[in-house]
XYZ file of C-alpha atoms in Angstrom:
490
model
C 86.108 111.679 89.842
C 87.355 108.223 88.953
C 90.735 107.299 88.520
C 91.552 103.567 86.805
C 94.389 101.947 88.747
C 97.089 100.465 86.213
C 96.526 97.641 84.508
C 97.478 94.261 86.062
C 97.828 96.345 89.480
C 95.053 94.139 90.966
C 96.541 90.620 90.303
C 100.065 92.046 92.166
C 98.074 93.708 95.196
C 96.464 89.728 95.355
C 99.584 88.220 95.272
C 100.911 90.420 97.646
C 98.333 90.584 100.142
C 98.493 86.342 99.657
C 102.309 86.369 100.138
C 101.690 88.612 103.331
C 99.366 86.548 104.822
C 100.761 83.286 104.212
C 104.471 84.710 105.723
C 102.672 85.702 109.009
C 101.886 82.398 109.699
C 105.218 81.258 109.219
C 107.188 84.093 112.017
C 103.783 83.920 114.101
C 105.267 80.074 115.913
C 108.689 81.699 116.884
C 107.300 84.925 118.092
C 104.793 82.645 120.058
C 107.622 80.272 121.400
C 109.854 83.321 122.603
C 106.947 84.546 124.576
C 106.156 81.628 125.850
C 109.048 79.631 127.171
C 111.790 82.858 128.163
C 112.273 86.422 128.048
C 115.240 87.259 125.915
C 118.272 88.693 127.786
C 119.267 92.076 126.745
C 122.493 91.225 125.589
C 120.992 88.555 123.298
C 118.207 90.845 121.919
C 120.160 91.394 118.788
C 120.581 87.907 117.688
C 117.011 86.845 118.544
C 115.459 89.653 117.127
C 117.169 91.358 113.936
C 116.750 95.089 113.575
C 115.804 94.295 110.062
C 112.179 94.549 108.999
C 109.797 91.581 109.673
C 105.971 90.995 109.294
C 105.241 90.956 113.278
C 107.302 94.523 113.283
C 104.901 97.772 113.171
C 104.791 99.506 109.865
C 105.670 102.745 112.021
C 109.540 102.927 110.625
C 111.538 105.841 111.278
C 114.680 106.108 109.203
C 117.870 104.601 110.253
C 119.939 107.427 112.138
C 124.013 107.456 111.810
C 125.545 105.204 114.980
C 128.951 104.085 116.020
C 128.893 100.382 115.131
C 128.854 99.605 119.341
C 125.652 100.726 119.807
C 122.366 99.715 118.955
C 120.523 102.195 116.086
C 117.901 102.943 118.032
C 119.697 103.597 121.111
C 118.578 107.147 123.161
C 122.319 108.563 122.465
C 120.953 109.167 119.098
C 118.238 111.481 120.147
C 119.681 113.847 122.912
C 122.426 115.921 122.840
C 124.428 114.091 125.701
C 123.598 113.110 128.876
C 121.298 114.180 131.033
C 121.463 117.816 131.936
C 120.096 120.607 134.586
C 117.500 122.089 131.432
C 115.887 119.534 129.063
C 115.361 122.611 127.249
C 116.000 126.712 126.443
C 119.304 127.807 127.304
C 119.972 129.929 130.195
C 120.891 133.628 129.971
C 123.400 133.495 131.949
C 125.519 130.636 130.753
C 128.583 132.945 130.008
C 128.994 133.327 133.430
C 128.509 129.876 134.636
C 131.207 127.278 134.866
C 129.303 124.477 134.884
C 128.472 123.977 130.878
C 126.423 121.045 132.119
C 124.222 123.826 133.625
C 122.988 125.189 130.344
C 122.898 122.642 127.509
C 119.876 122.072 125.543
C 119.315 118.323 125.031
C 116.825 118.196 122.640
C 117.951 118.284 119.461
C 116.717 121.393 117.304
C 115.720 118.833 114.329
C 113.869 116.671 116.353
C 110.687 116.865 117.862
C 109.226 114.838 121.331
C 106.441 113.895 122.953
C 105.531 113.277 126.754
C 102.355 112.594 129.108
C 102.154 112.431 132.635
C 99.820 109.716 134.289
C 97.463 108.886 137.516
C 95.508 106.138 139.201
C 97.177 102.774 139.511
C 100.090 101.023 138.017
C 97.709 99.463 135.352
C 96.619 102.806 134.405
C 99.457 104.485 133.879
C 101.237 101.532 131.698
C 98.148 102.737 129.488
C 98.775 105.754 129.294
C 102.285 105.341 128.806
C 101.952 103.100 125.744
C 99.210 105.077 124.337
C 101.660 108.299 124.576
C 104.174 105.533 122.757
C 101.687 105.298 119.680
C 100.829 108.482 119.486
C 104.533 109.462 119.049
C 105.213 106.897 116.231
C 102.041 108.645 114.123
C 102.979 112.221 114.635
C 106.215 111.310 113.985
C 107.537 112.522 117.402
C 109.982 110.698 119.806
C 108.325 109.383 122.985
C 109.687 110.461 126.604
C 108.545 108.121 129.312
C 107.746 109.468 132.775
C 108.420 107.204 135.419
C 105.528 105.656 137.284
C 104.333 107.439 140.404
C 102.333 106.716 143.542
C 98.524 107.908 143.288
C 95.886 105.361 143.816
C 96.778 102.333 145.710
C 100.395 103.178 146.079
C 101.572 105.230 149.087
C 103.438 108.399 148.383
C 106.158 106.961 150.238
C 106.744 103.997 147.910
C 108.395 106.754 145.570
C 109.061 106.778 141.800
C 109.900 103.592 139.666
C 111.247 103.936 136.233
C 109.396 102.385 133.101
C 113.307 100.341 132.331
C 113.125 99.094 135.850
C 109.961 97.094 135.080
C 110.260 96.871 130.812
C 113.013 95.920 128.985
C 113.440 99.076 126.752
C 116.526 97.470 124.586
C 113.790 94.930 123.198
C 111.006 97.962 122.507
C 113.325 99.810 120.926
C 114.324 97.138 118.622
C 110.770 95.565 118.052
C 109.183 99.021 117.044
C 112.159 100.092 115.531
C 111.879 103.628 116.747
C 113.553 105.661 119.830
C 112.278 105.667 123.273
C 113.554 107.903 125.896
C 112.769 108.019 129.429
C 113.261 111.615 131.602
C 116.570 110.418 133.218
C 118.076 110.331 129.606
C 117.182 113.991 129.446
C 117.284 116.021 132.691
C 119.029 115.355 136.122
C 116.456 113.999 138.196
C 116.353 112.210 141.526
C 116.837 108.204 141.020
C 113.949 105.850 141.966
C 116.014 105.034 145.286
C 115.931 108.563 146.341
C 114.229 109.411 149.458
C 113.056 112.607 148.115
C 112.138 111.980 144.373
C 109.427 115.055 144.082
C 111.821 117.757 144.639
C 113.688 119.134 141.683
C 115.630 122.660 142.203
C 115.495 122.839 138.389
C 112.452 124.108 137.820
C 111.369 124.586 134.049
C 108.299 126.288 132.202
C 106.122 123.824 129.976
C 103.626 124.533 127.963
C 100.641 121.196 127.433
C 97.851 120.060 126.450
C 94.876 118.794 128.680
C 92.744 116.021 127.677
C 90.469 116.230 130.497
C 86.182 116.466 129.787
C 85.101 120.068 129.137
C 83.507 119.880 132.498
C 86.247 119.537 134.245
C 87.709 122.975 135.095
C 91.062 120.997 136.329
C 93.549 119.749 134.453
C 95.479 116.208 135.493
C 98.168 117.891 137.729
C 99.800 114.961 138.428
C 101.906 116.777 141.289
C 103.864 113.855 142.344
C 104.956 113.604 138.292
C 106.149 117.231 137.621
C 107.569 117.725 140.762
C 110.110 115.242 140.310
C 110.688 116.473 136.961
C 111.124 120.129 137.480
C 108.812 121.696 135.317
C 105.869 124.385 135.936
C 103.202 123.403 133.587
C 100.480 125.592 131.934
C 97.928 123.780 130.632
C 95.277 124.475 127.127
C 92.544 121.784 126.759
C 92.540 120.079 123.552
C 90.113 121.636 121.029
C 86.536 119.879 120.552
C 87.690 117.974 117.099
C 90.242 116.290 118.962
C 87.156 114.054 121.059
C 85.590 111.165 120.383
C 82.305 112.435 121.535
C 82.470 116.438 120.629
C 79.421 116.799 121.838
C 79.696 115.132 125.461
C 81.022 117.420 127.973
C 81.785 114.766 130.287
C 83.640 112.489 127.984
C 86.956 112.368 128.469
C 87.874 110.254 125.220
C 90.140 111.890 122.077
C 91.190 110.089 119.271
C 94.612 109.253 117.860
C 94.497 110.631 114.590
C 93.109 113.922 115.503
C 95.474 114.463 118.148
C 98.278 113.601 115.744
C 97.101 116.270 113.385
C 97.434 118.939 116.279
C 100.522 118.183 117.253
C 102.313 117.380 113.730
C 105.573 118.793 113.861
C 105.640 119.965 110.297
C 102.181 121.564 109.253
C 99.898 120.791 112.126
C 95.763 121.454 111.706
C 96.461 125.145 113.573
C 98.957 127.150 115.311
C 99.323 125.932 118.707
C 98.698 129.474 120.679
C 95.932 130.011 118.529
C 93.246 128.029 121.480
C 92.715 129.545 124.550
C 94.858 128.820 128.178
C 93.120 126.750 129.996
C 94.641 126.998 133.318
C 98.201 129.023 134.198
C 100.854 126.757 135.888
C 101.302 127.295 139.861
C 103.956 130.126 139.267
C 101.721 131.766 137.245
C 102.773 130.997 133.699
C 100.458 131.166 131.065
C 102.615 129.642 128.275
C 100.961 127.535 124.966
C 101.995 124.094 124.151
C 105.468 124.083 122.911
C 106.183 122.426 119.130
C 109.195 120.759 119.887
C 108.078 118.933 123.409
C 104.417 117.997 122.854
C 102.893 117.361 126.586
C 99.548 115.834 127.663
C 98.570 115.355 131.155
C 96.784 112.380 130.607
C 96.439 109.720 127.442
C 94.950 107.320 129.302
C 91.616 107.883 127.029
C 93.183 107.333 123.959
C 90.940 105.560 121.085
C 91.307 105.158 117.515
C 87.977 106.308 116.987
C 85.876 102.913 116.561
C 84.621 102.672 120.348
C 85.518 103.762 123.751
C 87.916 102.088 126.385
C 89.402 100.130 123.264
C 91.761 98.227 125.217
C 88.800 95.923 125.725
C 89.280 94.731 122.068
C 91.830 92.150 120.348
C 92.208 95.127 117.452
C 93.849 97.899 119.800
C 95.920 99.329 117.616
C 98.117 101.307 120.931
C 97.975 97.388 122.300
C 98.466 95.755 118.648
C 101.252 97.817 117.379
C 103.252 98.878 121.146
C 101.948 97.402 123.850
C 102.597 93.502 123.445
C 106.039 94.243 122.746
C 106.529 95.598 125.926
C 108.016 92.643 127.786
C 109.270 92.596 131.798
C 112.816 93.080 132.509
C 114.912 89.368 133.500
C 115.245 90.328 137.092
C 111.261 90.610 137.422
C 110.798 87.234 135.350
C 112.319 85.286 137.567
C 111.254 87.200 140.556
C 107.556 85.955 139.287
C 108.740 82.998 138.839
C 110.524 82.297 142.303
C 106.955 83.328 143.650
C 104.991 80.977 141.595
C 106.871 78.380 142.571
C 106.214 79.531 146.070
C 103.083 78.888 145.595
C 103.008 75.684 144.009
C 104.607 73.963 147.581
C 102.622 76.685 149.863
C 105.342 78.375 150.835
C 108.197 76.297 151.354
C 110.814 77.439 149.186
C 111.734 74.806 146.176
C 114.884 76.368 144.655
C 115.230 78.238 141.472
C 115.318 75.316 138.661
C 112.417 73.415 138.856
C 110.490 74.067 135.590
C 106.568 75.406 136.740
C 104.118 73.701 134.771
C 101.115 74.880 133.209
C 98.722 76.850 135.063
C 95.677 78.870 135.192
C 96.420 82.229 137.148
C 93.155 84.319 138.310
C 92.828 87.571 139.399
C 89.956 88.512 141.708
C 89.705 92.443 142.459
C 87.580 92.792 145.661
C 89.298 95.540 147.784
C 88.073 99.251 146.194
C 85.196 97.402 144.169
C 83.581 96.618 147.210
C 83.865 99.839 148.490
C 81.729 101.151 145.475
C 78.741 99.171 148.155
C 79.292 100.739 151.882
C 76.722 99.234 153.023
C 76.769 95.712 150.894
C 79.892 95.188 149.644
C 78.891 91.750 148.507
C 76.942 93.306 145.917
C 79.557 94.923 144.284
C 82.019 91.757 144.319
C 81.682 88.718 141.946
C 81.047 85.492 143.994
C 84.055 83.074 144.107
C 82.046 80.576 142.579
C 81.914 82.095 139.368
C 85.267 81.978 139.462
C 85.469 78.511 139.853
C 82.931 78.510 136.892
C 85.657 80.483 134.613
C 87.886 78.406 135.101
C 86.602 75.164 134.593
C 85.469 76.741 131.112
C 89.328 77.645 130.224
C 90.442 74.380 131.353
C 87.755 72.971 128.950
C 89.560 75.329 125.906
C 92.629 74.350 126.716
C 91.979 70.977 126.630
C 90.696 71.677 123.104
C 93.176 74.354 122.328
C 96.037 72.373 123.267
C 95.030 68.991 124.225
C 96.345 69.435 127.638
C 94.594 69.582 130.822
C 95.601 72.096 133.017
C 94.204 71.828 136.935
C 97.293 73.907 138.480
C 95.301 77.228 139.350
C 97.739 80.759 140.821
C 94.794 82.764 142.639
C 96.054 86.398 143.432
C 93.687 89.227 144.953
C 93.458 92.640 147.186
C 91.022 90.560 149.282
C 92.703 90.899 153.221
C 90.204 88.799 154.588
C 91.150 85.584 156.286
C 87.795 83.473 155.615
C 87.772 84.498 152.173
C 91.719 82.859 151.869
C 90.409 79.925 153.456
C 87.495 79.035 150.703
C 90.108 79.878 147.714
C 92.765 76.953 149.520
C 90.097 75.136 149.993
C 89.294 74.782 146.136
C 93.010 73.279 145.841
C 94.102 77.003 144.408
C 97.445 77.955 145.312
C 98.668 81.559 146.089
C 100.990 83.538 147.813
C 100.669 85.510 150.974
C 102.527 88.422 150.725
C 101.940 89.276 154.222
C 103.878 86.037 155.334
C 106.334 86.311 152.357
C 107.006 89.901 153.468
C 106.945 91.450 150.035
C 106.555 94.969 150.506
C 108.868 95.013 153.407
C 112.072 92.944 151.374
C 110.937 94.470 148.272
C 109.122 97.794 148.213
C 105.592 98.905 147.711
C 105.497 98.868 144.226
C 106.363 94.743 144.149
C 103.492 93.923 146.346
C 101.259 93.864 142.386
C 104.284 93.667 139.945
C 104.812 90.074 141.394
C 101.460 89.294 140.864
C 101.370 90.772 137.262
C 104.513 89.391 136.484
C 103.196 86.027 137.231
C 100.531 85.793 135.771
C 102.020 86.783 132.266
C 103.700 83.316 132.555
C 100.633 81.441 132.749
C 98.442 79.800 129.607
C 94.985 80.263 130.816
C 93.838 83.563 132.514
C 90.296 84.738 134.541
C 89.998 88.305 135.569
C 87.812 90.873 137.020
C 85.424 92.354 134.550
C 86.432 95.852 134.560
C 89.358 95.553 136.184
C 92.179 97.124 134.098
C 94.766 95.169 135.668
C 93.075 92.189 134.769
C 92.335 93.093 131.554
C 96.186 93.703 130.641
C 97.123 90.392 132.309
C 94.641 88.858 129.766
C 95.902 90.323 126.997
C 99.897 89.366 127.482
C 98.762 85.639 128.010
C 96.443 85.339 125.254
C 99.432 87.013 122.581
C 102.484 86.150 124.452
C 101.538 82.850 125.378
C 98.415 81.658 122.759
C 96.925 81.204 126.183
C 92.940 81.327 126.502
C 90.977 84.132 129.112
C 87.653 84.991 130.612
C 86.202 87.858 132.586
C 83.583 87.639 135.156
């Protein structure tokens, strides 16, 4: 059937689209310069970056919700109860009797509904995951609950939890996407990042989710470390088939955003959500369905909109496009990068805290579990340095055509421990820090030994990576949009 659109409707959708286009290009330069030069404090967030409406800000728009003029509109008051308390969720029986309230509040609100997703592998990994969870929220118009990030491939048990708002500044999120973000410590008691035991919760809590994992994997993602410092006893249902990219594959692990949106809607989703099958019961034995109003995944790392696999790889991301280049570092961790960097610019000997670092070419060269992959050649499995070399003397080239400057300060940073292989990469006039002499870890904590690195290398305007390598691949991305910078991956 054919429907005529209104008359003259085509000349305004021209002039529109025109108008559009032409007023990106105008906010594009400032976004670019902000970026660029210097993270935004949080208490000047508001006057750098309106909460009104602009071109760069994602269409995703929830509406306005009623605040006290002190705080910010899209502040996590808004969307709990109160503070944190003992239960997220389902009061307890035997409140009456109790004297602590605190004890049984709900704090989720009734008319609301949320969304959450634990995570696994390395930091990289689960920043993935964590903004994919963020995008899937803002389409299935649920509000996002950000685990904290926990030790489980390269980072000892030991190193304990970090919060997502002790890396990202969550004031500026919130105000660029224009929709509320909560992490777990907003909603339940649980252990701070600088306790000693963070996977211990007394609190424990029944939760239904949902398991994205391949249909030949009999286990869900338990992510131990995750829901033991978060109290809850999770039961898991895998995801029905029309929710993959690949129904057919049963050891694809890919699922697409708009499918899993329409299981999870909060008002008329595809089916009711006990109507699949229990995958696995939770380790106390429940056997509960996802819940409606706190949707749970054990892993969105996967995520794709459908158009190809790993989709990160790709400028047109839309979890990368529309969340994750918002997602800027904290102050503190700015100018902890940059106290490194200029570490490395006078090998080592410390140069103060003002002197402006100049532009530079930061490369990341995974070698430690990639060579691994080749017991008995490891060389095989790692690219030579030379290509390296290679890379960048091709972004040094763009850059000089980009920008018309030339740019021969290179930052090298890599899990290589070997001695020899340090030697070669000062011997190309690369400078770099070693954290083993700087004592990182030990003055900082586990988790600092890569957030320096990926910290500083987000300030740089020419990037080479690691093909494959997800934490080069996100480096790439932040200084090719944050900082019109230019990348390549060998």
């Amino acid at each position: 059937m054919h429907f005529p659109a209104p008359r003259g409707l085509g000349k305004y959708l021209t002039a529109l689209l025109l108008f559009g286009g032409f007023g990106s290009l105008l906010v594009s330069k400032p976004l670019y310069r902000h970026f660029r030069r210097e993270r935004v404090p949080e208490a000047d967030l508001h006057a750098q970056f309106p909460l009104e409406a602009t071109i760069d800000s994602p269409p995703f728009c929830l509406p306005e919700p009623p605040s006290a003029p002190e705080l910010d509109p899209w502040d996590a008051s808004h969307v709990v109860v109160g503070p944190p308390t003992k239960h997220f969720r389902g009061t307890r029986p035997d409140c009456a009797s109790l004297v602590e309230i605190k004890a049984c509040t709900d704090n989720l609100l009734k008319d609301k509904r949320y969304i959450t997703t634990w995570s696994n592998a390395g930091f990289t990994n689960q920043f993935m995951g964590y903004v994919n969870m963020i995008y899937l929220g803002m389409i299935s118009d649920r509000i996002p609950i950000i685990s904290p990030f926990v030790p489980d491939h390269h980072i000892s048990r030991d190193a304990g939890i970090l919060t997502f708002g002790e890396v990202f500044n969550l004031t500026h999120l919130r105000s660029a996407l224009r929709t509320p973000l909560l992490e777990w410590a907003d909603v339940k008691d649980v252990a701070p990042s600088s306790s000693k035991d963070p996977y211990s919760n007394e609190n424990v809590e029944e939760l239904g989710c949902w398991s994205t994992r391949a249909i030949n994997d009999a286990e869900p993602i338990r992510a131990e470390n995750v829901v033991h410092h978060l109290g809850v006893d999770v039961s898991y249902t895998r995801v029905p088939l029309f929710t993959r990219q690949y129904p057919s594959s049963t050891y694809d692990a890919h699922t697409t955003f708009d499918k899993l949106s329409a299981l999870i809607y909060p008002n008329n989703p595809i089916a009711p959500l006990d109507s699949y099958p229990n995958m696995v019961p939770s380790r106390l034995g429940s056997d509960a369905p996802p819940e409606d109003q706190l949707s749970c995944f054990d892993l969105l790392y996967y995520l794709t909109s459908g158009a190809d696999e790993y989709e990160w790889r790709f400028a047109w991301s839309p979890a990368w496009r529309f969340v994750g280049r918002y997602v800027v570092f904290n102050e503190p961790l700015v100018k902890l990068g940059k106290e490194y960097l200029r570490l490395a610019i006078h090998n080592g000997e410390d140069a103060g805290n003002e002197e402006e670092i100049p532009p530079f070419i930061a490369v990341h060269m995974r070698r430690g579990d990639f060579g691994r992959e080749c017991p008995d050649r490891p060389e095989d499995c790692l690219v030579p340095l030379d290509r390296f070399v290679g890379a960048v003397e091709d972004v040094q080239r763009e850059l000089q055509e980009k920008h018309g400057v030339h740019v021969p300060l290179v930052y090298a940073t890599s899990d290589e421990t070997d001695s020899e292989f340090w030697a070669k990469v000062s011997g190309l006039g690369w400078r770099y820090v070693n954290h083993t002499a700087a004592q990182t870890v030990e003055r900082l904590g586990e988790w600092h030994g890569p957030l320096v690195d990926i910290v500083a290398q987000s300030l740089a305007i020419g990037f080479v990576g690691t093909l494959d390598s997800t934490f080069s691949l996100v480096s790439a991305k932040r200084v090719v949009d944050w900082n019109d910078g230019v990348s390549r991956m060998v």
